[in-house]
Amino acid sequence: MADEKNPEEGVPEERLQHEQLQREPHSEDGDTTDAEELIAAEGPDVEQPSDDLSSEDRALLDEAERDLVTEYRERAARAEAELVNFRMRVERDRAANREAVVADVVRSLLPVIDDLDLAEKHGDLVEGSAVALIAEKLRGTFERMGLRRVGEQGEVFDPNFHDAIAQLPTPGATEQTVADVVQVGFALGDRLLRAAKVAVAVPAE
């Protein structure tokens, strides 16, 4: 009778080792799992922070938020006001610069107006002549720009607009008035371009 063979005989050694490994528990994974369970079961009792606030703390937090919102609104309002003021200053400066440029140009042309006045006084501006037409257009342009004459006979003397080159004691005079206009003055809007040169009638002593 033939000898009974061991069922494992004839099986390759590598296969046997593989089956043995499959039957053995994985100690490393088991150790890791056991360690995690142990920590979860016996770990320190750490108190987790709570999201719940007391009514007092909530009131303080709400007040802080309101104060912060109010502060940001005030900052925004101040910034907007500063921007508006800046724009207004820019516009004022721009207008002032424009007026200054116009005033300089008109001031440089005042001698031309003086010559036209002198020509008219001497009868040189014949009606319908080319010079008379030019004078009329030039005067009209200056008037539309706001140019006005300063200094008329009989008006009260004002040192802000009149340059007194002579004083004439006048019986019966109770105040200083313009007795004669030697050279007319000009103002552009509120800006004085040239004071009028005048003789002033003063009360006699």
PDB file of C-alpha atoms in Angstrom:
ATOM      1  CA  MET A   1       0.000   0.000   0.000  1.00  0.00           C
ATOM      2  CA  ALA A   2       1.400   3.243  -1.000  1.00  0.00           C
ATOM      3  CA  ASP A   3       2.314   5.730   1.710  1.00  0.00           C
ATOM      4  CA  GLU A   4      -0.252   8.466   2.246  1.00  0.00           C
ATOM      5  CA  LYS A   5       1.120  11.792   1.288  1.00  0.00           C
ATOM      6  CA  ASN A   6       0.821  14.918   3.363  1.00  0.00           C
ATOM      7  CA  PRO A   7      -1.706  17.178   1.617  1.00  0.00           C
ATOM      8  CA  GLU A   8       0.750  20.020   1.921  1.00  0.00           C
ATOM      9  CA  GLU A   9       3.442  18.027   0.201  1.00  0.00           C
ATOM     10  CA  GLY A  10       3.906  18.984  -3.329  1.00  0.00           C
ATOM     11  CA  VAL A  11       2.593  22.505  -2.750  1.00  0.00           C
ATOM     12  CA  PRO A  12       5.093  25.129  -3.623  1.00  0.00           C
ATOM     13  CA  GLU A  13       6.727  26.737  -0.641  1.00  0.00           C
ATOM     14  CA  GLU A  14       5.881  30.286  -1.766  1.00  0.00           C
ATOM     15  CA  ARG A  15       2.173  29.439  -1.870  1.00  0.00           C
ATOM     16  CA  LEU A  16       2.313  28.029   1.651  1.00  0.00           C
ATOM     17  CA  GLN A  17       3.959  31.156   2.962  1.00  0.00           C
ATOM     18  CA  HIS A  18       1.334  33.321   1.280  1.00  0.00           C
ATOM     19  CA  GLU A  19      -1.540  31.337   2.795  1.00  0.00           C
ATOM     20  CA  GLN A  20       0.060  31.504   6.211  1.00  0.00           C
ATOM     21  CA  LEU A  21       0.353  35.279   5.977  1.00  0.00           C
ATOM     22  CA  GLN A  22      -3.308  35.508   4.999  1.00  0.00           C
ATOM     23  CA  ARG A  23      -4.300  33.513   8.100  1.00  0.00           C
ATOM     24  CA  GLU A  24      -2.173  35.575  10.516  1.00  0.00           C
ATOM     25  CA  PRO A  25      -3.686  38.797  11.940  1.00  0.00           C
ATOM     26  CA  HIS A  26      -2.088  42.023  10.801  1.00  0.00           C
ATOM     27  CA  SER A  27      -0.480  43.055  13.984  1.00  0.00           C
ATOM     28  CA  GLU A  28       0.498  46.524  12.825  1.00  0.00           C
ATOM     29  CA  ASP A  29      -3.022  47.497  11.690  1.00  0.00           C
ATOM     30  CA  GLY A  30      -4.471  45.893  14.754  1.00  0.00           C
ATOM     31  CA  ASP A  31      -2.112  47.784  17.004  1.00  0.00           C
ATOM     32  CA  THR A  32      -3.021  51.042  15.319  1.00  0.00           C
ATOM     33  CA  THR A  33      -6.735  50.393  15.631  1.00  0.00           C
ATOM     34  CA  ASP A  34      -6.406  49.357  19.246  1.00  0.00           C
ATOM     35  CA  ALA A  35      -4.382  52.473  20.028  1.00  0.00           C
ATOM     36  CA  GLU A  36      -6.982  54.748  18.470  1.00  0.00           C
ATOM     37  CA  GLU A  37      -9.780  53.038  20.361  1.00  0.00           C
ATOM     38  CA  LEU A  38      -7.799  53.283  23.590  1.00  0.00           C
ATOM     39  CA  ILE A  39      -7.218  57.001  23.111  1.00  0.00           C
ATOM     40  CA  ALA A  40     -10.870  57.539  22.296  1.00  0.00           C
ATOM     41  CA  ALA A  41     -11.977  55.563  25.348  1.00  0.00           C
ATOM     42  CA  GLU A  42      -9.392  56.599  27.929  1.00  0.00           C
ATOM     43  CA  GLY A  43      -8.072  59.887  26.523  1.00  0.00           C
ATOM     44  CA  PRO A  44      -8.061  63.059  28.630  1.00  0.00           C
ATOM     45  CA  ASP A  45     -11.408  64.741  29.005  1.00  0.00           C
ATOM     46  CA  VAL A  46     -10.702  68.002  27.127  1.00  0.00           C
ATOM     47  CA  GLU A  47     -13.502  70.569  27.329  1.00  0.00           C
ATOM     48  CA  GLN A  48     -14.406  71.892  23.909  1.00  0.00           C
ATOM     49  CA  PRO A  49     -15.096  75.604  23.574  1.00  0.00           C
ATOM     50  CA  SER A  50     -18.780  76.399  23.469  1.00  0.00           C
ATOM     51  CA  ASP A  51     -20.355  78.704  20.891  1.00  0.00           C
ATOM     52  CA  ASP A  52     -22.986  79.755  23.371  1.00  0.00           C
ATOM     53  CA  LEU A  53     -22.457  83.193  24.957  1.00  0.00           C
ATOM     54  CA  SER A  54     -24.097  84.573  28.000  1.00  0.00           C
ATOM     55  CA  SER A  55     -26.584  87.377  27.555  1.00  0.00           C
ATOM     56  CA  GLU A  56     -24.110  89.819  29.089  1.00  0.00           C
ATOM     57  CA  ASP A  57     -21.306  88.787  26.746  1.00  0.00           C
ATOM     58  CA  ARG A  58     -23.669  88.903  23.769  1.00  0.00           C
ATOM     59  CA  ALA A  59     -24.762  92.417  24.750  1.00  0.00           C
ATOM     60  CA  LEU A  60     -21.139  93.544  24.999  1.00  0.00           C
ATOM     61  CA  LEU A  61     -20.374  92.014  21.605  1.00  0.00           C
ATOM     62  CA  ASP A  62     -23.398  93.673  20.002  1.00  0.00           C
ATOM     63  CA  GLU A  63     -22.421  97.021  21.485  1.00  0.00           C
ATOM     64  CA  ALA A  64     -18.862  96.659  20.172  1.00  0.00           C
ATOM     65  CA  GLU A  65     -20.204  95.847  16.709  1.00  0.00           C
ATOM     66  CA  ARG A  66     -22.504  98.874  16.771  1.00  0.00           C
ATOM     67  CA  ASP A  67     -19.646 101.124  17.867  1.00  0.00           C
ATOM     68  CA  LEU A  68     -17.475  99.782  15.056  1.00  0.00           C
ATOM     69  CA  VAL A  69     -20.201 100.356  12.461  1.00  0.00           C
ATOM     70  CA  THR A  70     -20.760 103.879  13.779  1.00  0.00           C
ATOM     71  CA  GLU A  71     -17.042 104.628  13.601  1.00  0.00           C
ATOM     72  CA  TYR A  72     -16.793 103.425  10.005  1.00  0.00           C
ATOM     73  CA  ARG A  73     -19.837 105.478   9.034  1.00  0.00           C
ATOM     74  CA  GLU A  74     -18.349 108.586  10.625  1.00  0.00           C
ATOM     75  CA  ARG A  75     -15.072 107.988   8.814  1.00  0.00           C
ATOM     76  CA  ALA A  76     -16.908 107.590   5.516  1.00  0.00           C
ATOM     77  CA  ALA A  77     -18.891 110.781   6.148  1.00  0.00           C
ATOM     78  CA  ARG A  78     -15.719 112.730   6.972  1.00  0.00           C
ATOM     79  CA  ALA A  79     -13.997 111.388   3.873  1.00  0.00           C
ATOM     80  CA  GLU A  80     -16.963 112.378   1.709  1.00  0.00           C
ATOM     81  CA  ALA A  81     -17.064 115.865   3.253  1.00  0.00           C
ATOM     82  CA  GLU A  82     -13.330 116.300   2.675  1.00  0.00           C
ATOM     83  CA  LEU A  83     -13.775 115.242  -0.943  1.00  0.00           C
ATOM     84  CA  VAL A  84     -16.601 117.753  -1.444  1.00  0.00           C
ATOM     85  CA  ASN A  85     -14.529 120.527   0.155  1.00  0.00           C
ATOM     86  CA  PHE A  86     -11.560 119.600  -2.008  1.00  0.00           C
ATOM     87  CA  ARG A  87     -13.662 119.813  -5.162  1.00  0.00           C
ATOM     88  CA  MET A  88     -15.043 123.177  -4.072  1.00  0.00           C
ATOM     89  CA  ARG A  89     -11.537 124.496  -3.399  1.00  0.00           C
ATOM     90  CA  VAL A  90     -10.411 123.286  -6.802  1.00  0.00           C
ATOM     91  CA  GLU A  91     -13.351 125.027  -8.476  1.00  0.00           C
ATOM     92  CA  ARG A  92     -12.729 128.246  -6.529  1.00  0.00           C
ATOM     93  CA  ASP A  93      -9.036 128.182  -7.353  1.00  0.00           C
ATOM     94  CA  ARG A  94      -9.804 127.475 -10.988  1.00  0.00           C
ATOM     95  CA  ALA A  95     -12.299 130.351 -11.138  1.00  0.00           C
ATOM     96  CA  ALA A  96      -9.885 132.680  -9.331  1.00  0.00           C
ATOM     97  CA  ASN A  97      -7.079 131.766 -11.715  1.00  0.00           C
ATOM     98  CA  ARG A  98      -9.350 132.327 -14.708  1.00  0.00           C
ATOM     99  CA  GLU A  99     -10.416 135.737 -13.367  1.00  0.00           C
ATOM    100  CA  ALA A 100      -6.794 136.651 -12.697  1.00  0.00           C
ATOM    101  CA  VAL A 101      -5.797 135.796 -16.268  1.00  0.00           C
ATOM    102  CA  VAL A 102      -8.710 137.779 -17.707  1.00  0.00           C
ATOM    103  CA  ALA A 103      -7.898 140.705 -15.412  1.00  0.00           C
ATOM    104  CA  ASP A 104      -4.283 140.747 -16.572  1.00  0.00           C
ATOM    105  CA  VAL A 105      -5.346 140.759 -20.221  1.00  0.00           C
ATOM    106  CA  VAL A 106      -7.900 143.538 -19.713  1.00  0.00           C
ATOM    107  CA  ARG A 107      -5.450 145.566 -17.629  1.00  0.00           C
ATOM    108  CA  SER A 108      -2.942 145.420 -20.465  1.00  0.00           C
ATOM    109  CA  LEU A 109      -5.606 146.861 -22.815  1.00  0.00           C
ATOM    110  CA  LEU A 110      -6.587 149.807 -20.596  1.00  0.00           C
ATOM    111  CA  PRO A 111      -4.226 152.194 -22.450  1.00  0.00           C
ATOM    112  CA  VAL A 112      -6.131 151.359 -25.652  1.00  0.00           C
ATOM    113  CA  ILE A 113      -9.392 152.357 -23.946  1.00  0.00           C
ATOM    114  CA  ASP A 114      -7.748 155.584 -22.774  1.00  0.00           C
ATOM    115  CA  ASP A 115      -6.707 156.361 -26.343  1.00  0.00           C
ATOM    116  CA  LEU A 116     -10.244 155.716 -27.609  1.00  0.00           C
ATOM    117  CA  ASP A 117     -11.690 157.993 -24.910  1.00  0.00           C
ATOM    118  CA  LEU A 118      -9.207 160.704 -25.809  1.00  0.00           C
ATOM    119  CA  ALA A 119      -9.979 160.335 -29.528  1.00  0.00           C
ATOM    120  CA  GLU A 120     -13.691 160.606 -28.797  1.00  0.00           C
ATOM    121  CA  LYS A 121     -13.124 163.688 -26.648  1.00  0.00           C
ATOM    122  CA  HIS A 122     -11.260 165.360 -29.486  1.00  0.00           C
ATOM    123  CA  GLY A 123     -13.915 164.384 -32.023  1.00  0.00           C
ATOM    124  CA  ASP A 124     -11.769 161.901 -33.879  1.00  0.00           C
ATOM    125  CA  LEU A 125     -14.289 159.074 -33.648  1.00  0.00           C
ATOM    126  CA  VAL A 126     -16.455 159.991 -36.595  1.00  0.00           C
ATOM    127  CA  GLU A 127     -19.707 158.078 -36.610  1.00  0.00           C
ATOM    128  CA  GLY A 128     -19.628 155.288 -39.174  1.00  0.00           C
ATOM    129  CA  SER A 129     -15.850 155.308 -39.521  1.00  0.00           C
ATOM    130  CA  ALA A 130     -13.807 152.148 -39.176  1.00  0.00           C
ATOM    131  CA  VAL A 131     -12.175 153.410 -35.970  1.00  0.00           C
ATOM    132  CA  ALA A 132     -15.557 154.247 -34.440  1.00  0.00           C
ATOM    133  CA  LEU A 133     -16.894 150.780 -35.271  1.00  0.00           C
ATOM    134  CA  ILE A 134     -13.828 149.134 -33.733  1.00  0.00           C
ATOM    135  CA  ALA A 135     -14.153 151.288 -30.610  1.00  0.00           C
ATOM    136  CA  GLU A 136     -17.829 150.378 -30.269  1.00  0.00           C
ATOM    137  CA  LYS A 137     -17.156 146.641 -30.570  1.00  0.00           C
ATOM    138  CA  LEU A 138     -14.227 146.790 -28.164  1.00  0.00           C
ATOM    139  CA  ARG A 139     -16.208 148.668 -25.522  1.00  0.00           C
ATOM    140  CA  GLY A 140     -19.120 146.264 -25.907  1.00  0.00           C
ATOM    141  CA  THR A 141     -16.820 143.295 -25.395  1.00  0.00           C
ATOM    142  CA  PHE A 142     -15.353 144.802 -22.215  1.00  0.00           C
ATOM    143  CA  GLU A 143     -18.815 145.546 -20.843  1.00  0.00           C
ATOM    144  CA  ARG A 144     -19.936 141.960 -21.406  1.00  0.00           C
ATOM    145  CA  MET A 145     -16.851 140.802 -19.537  1.00  0.00           C
ATOM    146  CA  GLY A 146     -17.926 142.885 -16.541  1.00  0.00           C
ATOM    147  CA  LEU A 147     -15.564 145.825 -16.972  1.00  0.00           C
ATOM    148  CA  ARG A 148     -16.891 149.012 -15.412  1.00  0.00           C
ATOM    149  CA  ARG A 149     -15.573 152.521 -14.995  1.00  0.00           C
ATOM    150  CA  VAL A 150     -14.580 153.896 -11.609  1.00  0.00           C
ATOM    151  CA  GLY A 151     -14.542 157.569 -10.688  1.00  0.00           C
ATOM    152  CA  GLU A 152     -17.220 160.111 -11.524  1.00  0.00           C
ATOM    153  CA  GLN A 153     -17.433 163.749 -10.660  1.00  0.00           C
ATOM    154  CA  GLY A 154     -19.529 164.400  -7.565  1.00  0.00           C
ATOM    155  CA  GLU A 155     -19.326 160.964  -5.975  1.00  0.00           C
ATOM    156  CA  VAL A 156     -18.015 160.501  -2.454  1.00  0.00           C
ATOM    157  CA  PHE A 157     -14.269 160.031  -2.287  1.00  0.00           C
ATOM    158  CA  ASP A 158     -13.334 156.401  -1.579  1.00  0.00           C
ATOM    159  CA  PRO A 159      -9.630 155.672  -1.084  1.00  0.00           C
ATOM    160  CA  ASN A 160     -10.281 152.078  -2.144  1.00  0.00           C
ATOM    161  CA  PHE A 161     -11.173 153.226  -5.671  1.00  0.00           C
ATOM    162  CA  HIS A 162      -9.842 156.787  -5.941  1.00  0.00           C
ATOM    163  CA  ASP A 163      -6.289 158.041  -6.047  1.00  0.00           C
ATOM    164  CA  ALA A 164      -6.322 161.649  -4.839  1.00  0.00           C
ATOM    165  CA  ILE A 165      -3.705 163.661  -6.734  1.00  0.00           C
ATOM    166  CA  ALA A 166      -4.994 167.046  -5.509  1.00  0.00           C
ATOM    167  CA  GLN A 167      -7.183 168.509  -2.769  1.00  0.00           C
ATOM    168  CA  LEU A 168      -9.373 171.530  -3.464  1.00  0.00           C
ATOM    169  CA  PRO A 169     -10.715 173.410  -0.396  1.00  0.00           C
ATOM    170  CA  THR A 170     -14.333 174.121  -1.245  1.00  0.00           C
ATOM    171  CA  PRO A 171     -16.585 176.468   0.793  1.00  0.00           C
ATOM    172  CA  GLY A 172     -19.769 174.742   1.878  1.00  0.00           C
ATOM    173  CA  ALA A 173     -18.381 171.237   1.371  1.00  0.00           C
ATOM    174  CA  THR A 174     -19.236 168.931   4.257  1.00  0.00           C
ATOM    175  CA  GLU A 175     -17.445 165.828   3.002  1.00  0.00           C
ATOM    176  CA  GLN A 176     -14.757 164.867   0.543  1.00  0.00           C
ATOM    177  CA  THR A 177     -16.110 164.403  -2.960  1.00  0.00           C
ATOM    178  CA  VAL A 178     -14.628 163.950  -6.420  1.00  0.00           C
ATOM    179  CA  ALA A 179     -14.252 167.409  -7.953  1.00  0.00           C
ATOM    180  CA  ASP A 180     -12.563 166.314 -11.181  1.00  0.00           C
ATOM    181  CA  VAL A 181     -11.527 163.037 -12.807  1.00  0.00           C
ATOM    182  CA  VAL A 182      -8.043 163.249 -14.278  1.00  0.00           C
ATOM    183  CA  GLN A 183      -7.889 159.599 -15.347  1.00  0.00           C
ATOM    184  CA  VAL A 184     -10.821 157.216 -15.129  1.00  0.00           C
ATOM    185  CA  GLY A 185     -10.372 153.972 -13.210  1.00  0.00           C
ATOM    186  CA  PHE A 186     -11.587 150.496 -14.064  1.00  0.00           C
ATOM    187  CA  ALA A 187     -12.800 147.467 -12.141  1.00  0.00           C
ATOM    188  CA  LEU A 188     -13.532 143.978 -13.402  1.00  0.00           C
ATOM    189  CA  GLY A 189     -16.243 142.533 -11.229  1.00  0.00           C
ATOM    190  CA  ASP A 190     -15.031 142.997  -7.660  1.00  0.00           C
ATOM    191  CA  ARG A 191     -11.402 143.302  -8.741  1.00  0.00           C
ATOM    192  CA  LEU A 192      -9.966 146.807  -9.051  1.00  0.00           C
ATOM    193  CA  LEU A 193      -7.754 147.042 -12.116  1.00  0.00           C
ATOM    194  CA  ARG A 194      -6.825 150.695 -11.831  1.00  0.00           C
ATOM    195  CA  ALA A 195      -7.807 153.369  -9.324  1.00  0.00           C
ATOM    196  CA  ALA A 196      -9.196 156.601 -10.702  1.00  0.00           C
ATOM    197  CA  LYS A 197      -6.910 159.624 -10.459  1.00  0.00           C
ATOM    198  CA  VAL A 198      -9.065 162.429  -9.089  1.00  0.00           C
ATOM    199  CA  ALA A 199      -9.010 165.898  -7.564  1.00  0.00           C
ATOM    200  CA  VAL A 200     -10.888 165.924  -4.279  1.00  0.00           C
ATOM    201  CA  ALA A 201     -13.070 168.726  -2.975  1.00  0.00           C
ATOM    202  CA  VAL A 202     -12.538 169.076   0.779  1.00  0.00           C
ATOM    203  CA  PRO A 203     -14.281 171.311   3.347  1.00  0.00           C
ATOM    204  CA  ALA A 204     -12.671 174.744   3.569  1.00  0.00           C
ATOM    205  CA  GLU A 205     -11.133 175.665   6.934  1.00  0.00           C
TER     206      GLU A 205
END
